[in-house]
Structure formats: structure tokens, C-alpha cells
GROMACS .gro file of C-alpha atoms in nm:
model
  208
    1ASP     CA    1  13.999  -4.209  18.802
    2ASP     CA    2  13.736  -4.408  18.610
    3GLY     CA    3  13.701  -4.144  18.331
    4ASN     CA    4  13.368  -4.000  18.441
    5LEU     CA    5  13.336  -3.621  18.425
    6SER     CA    6  13.071  -3.622  18.693
    7GLY     CA    7  12.891  -3.858  18.912
    8ILE     CA    8  12.613  -3.897  18.652
    9ARG     CA    9  12.686  -4.137  18.371
   10GLY     CA   10  12.544  -4.073  18.021
   11ASP     CA   11  12.626  -3.994  17.658
   12LEU     CA   12  12.877  -3.716  17.598
   13GLN     CA   13  12.716  -3.435  17.390
   14ILE     CA   14  12.904  -3.159  17.209
   15GLU     CA   15  12.702  -2.851  17.106
   16THR     CA   16  12.777  -2.743  16.746
   17ASP     CA   17  12.517  -2.468  16.701
   18ASN     CA   18  12.777  -2.194  16.732
   19LEU     CA   19  13.027  -2.350  16.490
   20ALA     CA   20  13.054  -2.192  16.145
   21PRO     CA   21  12.972  -2.427  15.855
   22ARG     CA   22  13.259  -2.558  15.645
   23ARG     CA   23  13.211  -2.614  15.276
   24THR     CA   24  13.309  -2.935  15.103
   25THR     CA   25  13.635  -2.879  14.917
   26ASN     CA   26  13.695  -3.221  14.766
   27LEU     CA   27  13.442  -3.450  14.602
   28GLN     CA   28  13.517  -3.774  14.420
   29THR     CA   29  13.251  -3.946  14.212
   30ASP     CA   30  13.261  -4.279  14.032
   31LEU     CA   31  13.019  -4.305  13.739
   32ASN     CA   32  12.932  -4.622  13.551
   33LEU     CA   33  12.820  -4.513  13.202
   34ASP     CA   34  12.714  -4.715  12.902
   35SER     CA   35  12.984  -4.651  12.642
   36ARG     CA   36  12.748  -4.764  12.366
   37GLU     CA   37  12.525  -4.458  12.412
   38THR     CA   38  12.575  -4.150  12.196
   39VAL     CA   39  12.724  -3.841  12.353
   40LEU     CA   40  12.461  -3.590  12.456
   41GLU     CA   41  12.541  -3.250  12.314
   42ARG     CA   42  12.369  -2.921  12.366
   43ARG     CA   43  12.486  -2.601  12.207
   44ILE     CA   44  12.330  -2.265  12.274
   45ARG     CA   45  12.363  -1.970  12.041
   46ASP     CA   46  12.193  -1.640  12.105
   47PHE     CA   47  12.145  -1.410  11.808
   48ASP     CA   48  12.130  -1.035  11.830
   49PRO     CA   49  11.773  -0.901  11.827
   50ILE     CA   50  11.634  -0.939  11.476
   51ALA     CA   51  11.436  -0.648  11.335
   52LEU     CA   52  11.092  -0.746  11.210
   53ALA     CA   53  11.163  -0.599  10.865
   54ASP     CA   54  11.450  -0.848  10.823
   55LEU     CA   55  11.212  -1.141  10.880
   56GLN     CA   56  10.902  -1.034  10.690
   57GLY     CA   57  10.879  -1.212  10.357
   58SER     CA   58  11.172  -1.440  10.443
   59GLY     CA   59  11.215  -1.811  10.503
   60PHE     CA   60  11.520  -1.989  10.643
   61THR     CA   61  11.645  -2.325  10.763
   62PHE     CA   62  11.794  -2.442  11.094
   63GLY     CA   63  12.068  -2.705  11.062
   64TYR     CA   64  12.171  -2.940  11.345
   65SER     CA   65  12.505  -3.108  11.411
   66ASP     CA   66  12.361  -3.387  11.628
   67GLY     CA   67  12.182  -3.567  11.347
   68THR     CA   68  11.847  -3.394  11.391
   69SER     CA   69  11.685  -3.328  11.055
   70ASP     CA   70  11.706  -2.973  10.925
   71TYR     CA   71  11.398  -2.763  10.989
   72THR     CA   72  11.278  -2.501  10.742
   73VAL     CA   73  11.075  -2.215  10.883
   74PRO     CA   74  10.794  -2.137  10.637
   75GLN     CA   75  10.813  -1.797  10.473
   76ILE     CA   76  10.702  -1.534  10.721
   77ASP     CA   77  10.423  -1.318  10.586
   78ALA     CA   78  10.514  -0.966  10.475
   79THR     CA   79  10.251  -0.826  10.714
   80ALA     CA   80  10.339  -1.051  11.010
   81SER     CA   81  10.403  -0.903  11.353
   82ALA     CA   82  10.710  -0.983  11.562
   83SER     CA   83  10.485  -1.206  11.770
   84ASP     CA   84  10.380  -1.400  11.458
   85ALA     CA   85  10.744  -1.441  11.353
   86ALA     CA   86  10.847  -1.568  11.698
   87ILE     CA   87  10.568  -1.828  11.694
   88ALA     CA   88  10.684  -1.955  11.353
   89ILE     CA   89  11.048  -1.979  11.464
   90ASN     CA   90  10.953  -2.152  11.790
   91ALA     CA   91  10.826  -2.448  11.590
   92ALA     CA   92  11.186  -2.543  11.506
   93PRO     CA   93  11.322  -2.822  11.732
   94GLY     CA   94  11.543  -2.691  12.012
   95VAL     CA   95  11.483  -2.327  11.923
   96THR     CA   96  11.327  -2.067  12.151
   97ALA     CA   97  11.215  -1.733  12.013
   98THR     CA   98  11.047  -1.442  12.188
   99ALA     CA   99  10.926  -1.104  12.067
  100ARG     CA  100  10.915  -0.757  12.220
  101THR     CA  101  10.813  -0.413  12.100
  102ALA     CA  102  10.977  -0.105  12.253
  103ALA     CA  103  10.862   0.251  12.191
  104SER     CA  104  11.101   0.523  12.311
  105LEU     CA  105  10.933   0.864  12.309
  106THR     CA  106  11.244   1.076  12.258
  107GLY     CA  107  11.044   1.392  12.184
  108LEU     CA  108  10.844   1.390  12.508
  109THR     CA  109  10.985   1.573  12.813
  110ASP     CA  110  10.880   1.646  13.170
  111SER     CA  111  10.797   2.005  13.074
  112ASP     CA  112  10.566   1.882  12.796
  113VAL     CA  113  10.366   1.699  13.061
  114SER     CA  114  10.375   1.954  13.343
  115GLY     CA  115  10.309   2.252  13.115
  116ALA     CA  116  10.016   2.099  12.927
  117THR     CA  117   9.661   2.221  12.976
  118ASN     CA  118   9.522   1.879  12.885
  119PHE     CA  119   9.803   1.627  12.839
  120ARG     CA  120   9.694   1.318  12.649
  121LEU     CA  121   9.870   0.997  12.553
  122GLU     CA  122   9.715   0.716  12.352
  123ILE     CA  123   9.853   0.363  12.309
  124ARG     CA  124   9.702   0.132  12.049
  125ILE     CA  125   9.804  -0.234  12.030
  126ASP     CA  126   9.787  -0.385  11.681
  127GLY     CA  127   9.531  -0.129  11.565
  128SER     CA  128   9.298  -0.167  11.863
  129ALA     CA  129   9.121   0.114  12.046
  130PRO     CA  130   9.344   0.312  12.286
  131ILE     CA  131   9.400   0.135  12.616
  132PRO     CA  132   9.236   0.319  12.909
  133LEU     CA  133   9.478   0.552  13.090
  134ASN     CA  134   9.414   0.772  13.391
  135LEU     CA  135   9.635   1.075  13.321
  136GLU     CA  136   9.459   1.312  13.558
  137ASN     CA  137   9.706   1.522  13.758
  138VAL     CA  138  10.018   1.378  13.589
  139SER     CA  139  10.307   1.626  13.592
  140SER     CA  140  10.615   1.426  13.487
  141LEU     CA  141  10.728   1.134  13.275
  142GLU     CA  142  10.744   0.921  13.589
  143ASP     CA  143  10.376   0.998  13.654
  144VAL     CA  144  10.289   0.895  13.299
  145ALA     CA  145  10.488   0.571  13.333
  146GLU     CA  146  10.306   0.493  13.657
  147ALA     CA  147   9.968   0.551  13.488
  148ILE     CA  148  10.064   0.311  13.207
  149ASN     CA  149  10.178   0.047  13.455
  150ASP     CA  150   9.844   0.075  13.635
  151THR     CA  151   9.650  -0.045  13.329
  152SER     CA  152   9.487  -0.387  13.329
  153ASP     CA  153   9.690  -0.502  13.026
  154ASN     CA  154   9.982  -0.694  13.180
  155ALA     CA  155  10.169  -0.705  12.848
  156ILE     CA  156  10.220  -0.327  12.859
  157SER     CA  157  10.480  -0.164  13.084
  158ALA     CA  158  10.660   0.169  13.094
  159SER     CA  159  10.966   0.324  13.256
  160VAL     CA  160  11.180   0.636  13.231
  161VAL     CA  161  11.525   0.537  13.106
  162ASP     CA  162  11.856   0.669  12.975
  163ASP     CA  163  11.793   0.567  12.616
  164ASP     CA  164  12.131   0.661  12.468
  165GLU     CA  165  12.367   0.626  12.768
  166ASP     CA  166  12.453   0.995  12.733
  167PRO     CA  167  12.426   1.177  13.068
  168SER     CA  168  12.393   1.511  12.889
  169THR     CA  169  12.062   1.417  12.724
  170PRO     CA  170  11.732   1.386  12.914
  171ASP     CA  171  11.582   1.050  13.004
  172VAL     CA  172  11.295   0.927  12.789
  173LEU     CA  173  10.969   0.743  12.842
  174ARG     CA  174  10.992   0.387  12.709
  175ILE     CA  175  10.679   0.178  12.655
  176ILE     CA  176  10.716  -0.198  12.603
  177HIS     CA  177  10.478  -0.465  12.481
  178SER     CA  178  10.620  -0.794  12.605
  179GLY     CA  179  10.444  -1.000  12.337
  180GLY     CA  180  10.585  -0.819  12.034
  181GLN     CA  181  10.259  -0.676  11.901
  182PRO     CA  182  10.287  -0.354  11.696
  183LEU     CA  183  10.231  -0.033  11.890
  184GLU     CA  184  10.095   0.303  11.785
  185VAL     CA  185  10.169   0.581  12.034
  186ALA     CA  186  10.038   0.936  12.014
  187TYR     CA  187  10.067   1.222  12.262
  188GLY     CA  188  10.013   1.595  12.292
  189ASP     CA  189   9.831   1.881  12.460
  190ALA     CA  190   9.489   1.880  12.301
  191PRO     CA  191   9.120   1.873  12.395
  192THR     CA  192   8.966   1.529  12.430
  193GLY     CA  193   8.843   1.392  12.098
  194THR     CA  194   9.080   1.590  11.875
  195PRO     CA  195   9.359   1.413  11.683
  196LEU     CA  196   9.707   1.405  11.836
  197THR     CA  197   9.981   1.523  11.601
  198ASN     CA  198  10.275   1.337  11.761
  199ASN     CA  199  10.192   0.990  11.633
  200GLN     CA  200  10.431   0.704  11.556
  201GLN     CA  201  10.417   0.332  11.477
  202TYR     CA  202  10.658   0.085  11.638
  203ASP     CA  203  10.731  -0.270  11.521
  204GLY     CA  204  10.883  -0.534  11.745
  205GLU     CA  205  11.205  -0.734  11.748
  206VAL     CA  206  11.257  -1.109  11.769
  207PHE     CA  207  11.504  -1.269  12.010
  208VAL     CA  208  11.633  -1.618  11.924
   0.00000   0.00000   0.00000
């Protein structure tokens, strides 16, 4: 009669642990802004990857619509790497540039690796000595990619990919240098110390 649920008086508690959360569906916010301030504007434009050859020996200017002074990128040297070009472009206000070098070994197959008497692969970064690779007992492109990924150089990585999005063609070994340094890759079945005939140079790309 007096509203008590039991003979013990106390605060009424409702357990909510088993209730599903409900998201907020309506939010109203009042903002007090200084109308004398200029409008903040940020525009982002991503360019397609730029081949290094299109940048070497070139200079260009970034223009800004927010009143920022134009910035002219000094002429990029004709022998510059993609990494060098990205560093030069990064100096422009509000611009971010990165570089990457990708080497797709379209001529190398699983059978080339498994059928070799002494399979060898050499990777040189910007003309350096070949990076150490443990290719003992490799028998597939996946094994070679794993050996490359086990190196101490964190800028180098490898994977087996569908390079042309054509299911009728075999996957290829792709080696990437994340800093955009030039790569020289050679491979073949040859005794240690003898030159490898399958040798190719790869330049990087710049992403802005």
C-alpha cells in the first residue's frame, strides 16, 4: 500500500547490461564563429603515378587558390632517382610526394626455379652490391619471394601477383623498393660467380 516492493527500503536499480546500445540519430550543434576570419579551404588532388623519365630534366610550378605564393620546384636533374624527385616535390607547401620502384619479372616462372641446378637471383639497389639472399632449396616463385622478404633491408619486399589481370597468364614475381631507388635485377641458372644473362634495370615512379 505504501509503494514498497519489499520490506527493505532502498534505491531502485535497473540492470542495463543486457540492453543493446542505441546510436544517436539526431544531433544539434550551435557554433559561435568569428565572421571576420577567412574561410579555411583544403583541396586534395591526387595525380596518376608519374614516370621518372617525365620528371628528369624538368621544372614546374605549383599554384594555390588560397593566396599562398606559387612554388617553383627547381629543375630535377637528368640523372635523379624517383626518390630524389619526390624529395624535391615535397618541398612545395601543402604537397606530399612519395616514390616507389616496382620490378615485375614477367619472364621468370615456377619451372625456371624448380628446374634449375643452381638458381640465382641478384638485386642491386642504386648500383650497390647484391643484397644477401638465401635461395637454398627454393623451388617456386613463392619461395623466392619469401627469401627476399627475409632480407634485412626493410625497403625491399616481394610478392607473387597477377600482373596483367589476365587469368590465362601465369602470376609473376614483383619486387618493390618502397623508397623509389633504382633497381637492377638479374636471375638465371648459373654457377656462382658467373654473370647472369637475364638482367634488367627498373626506375621508380612518383606519387603526388
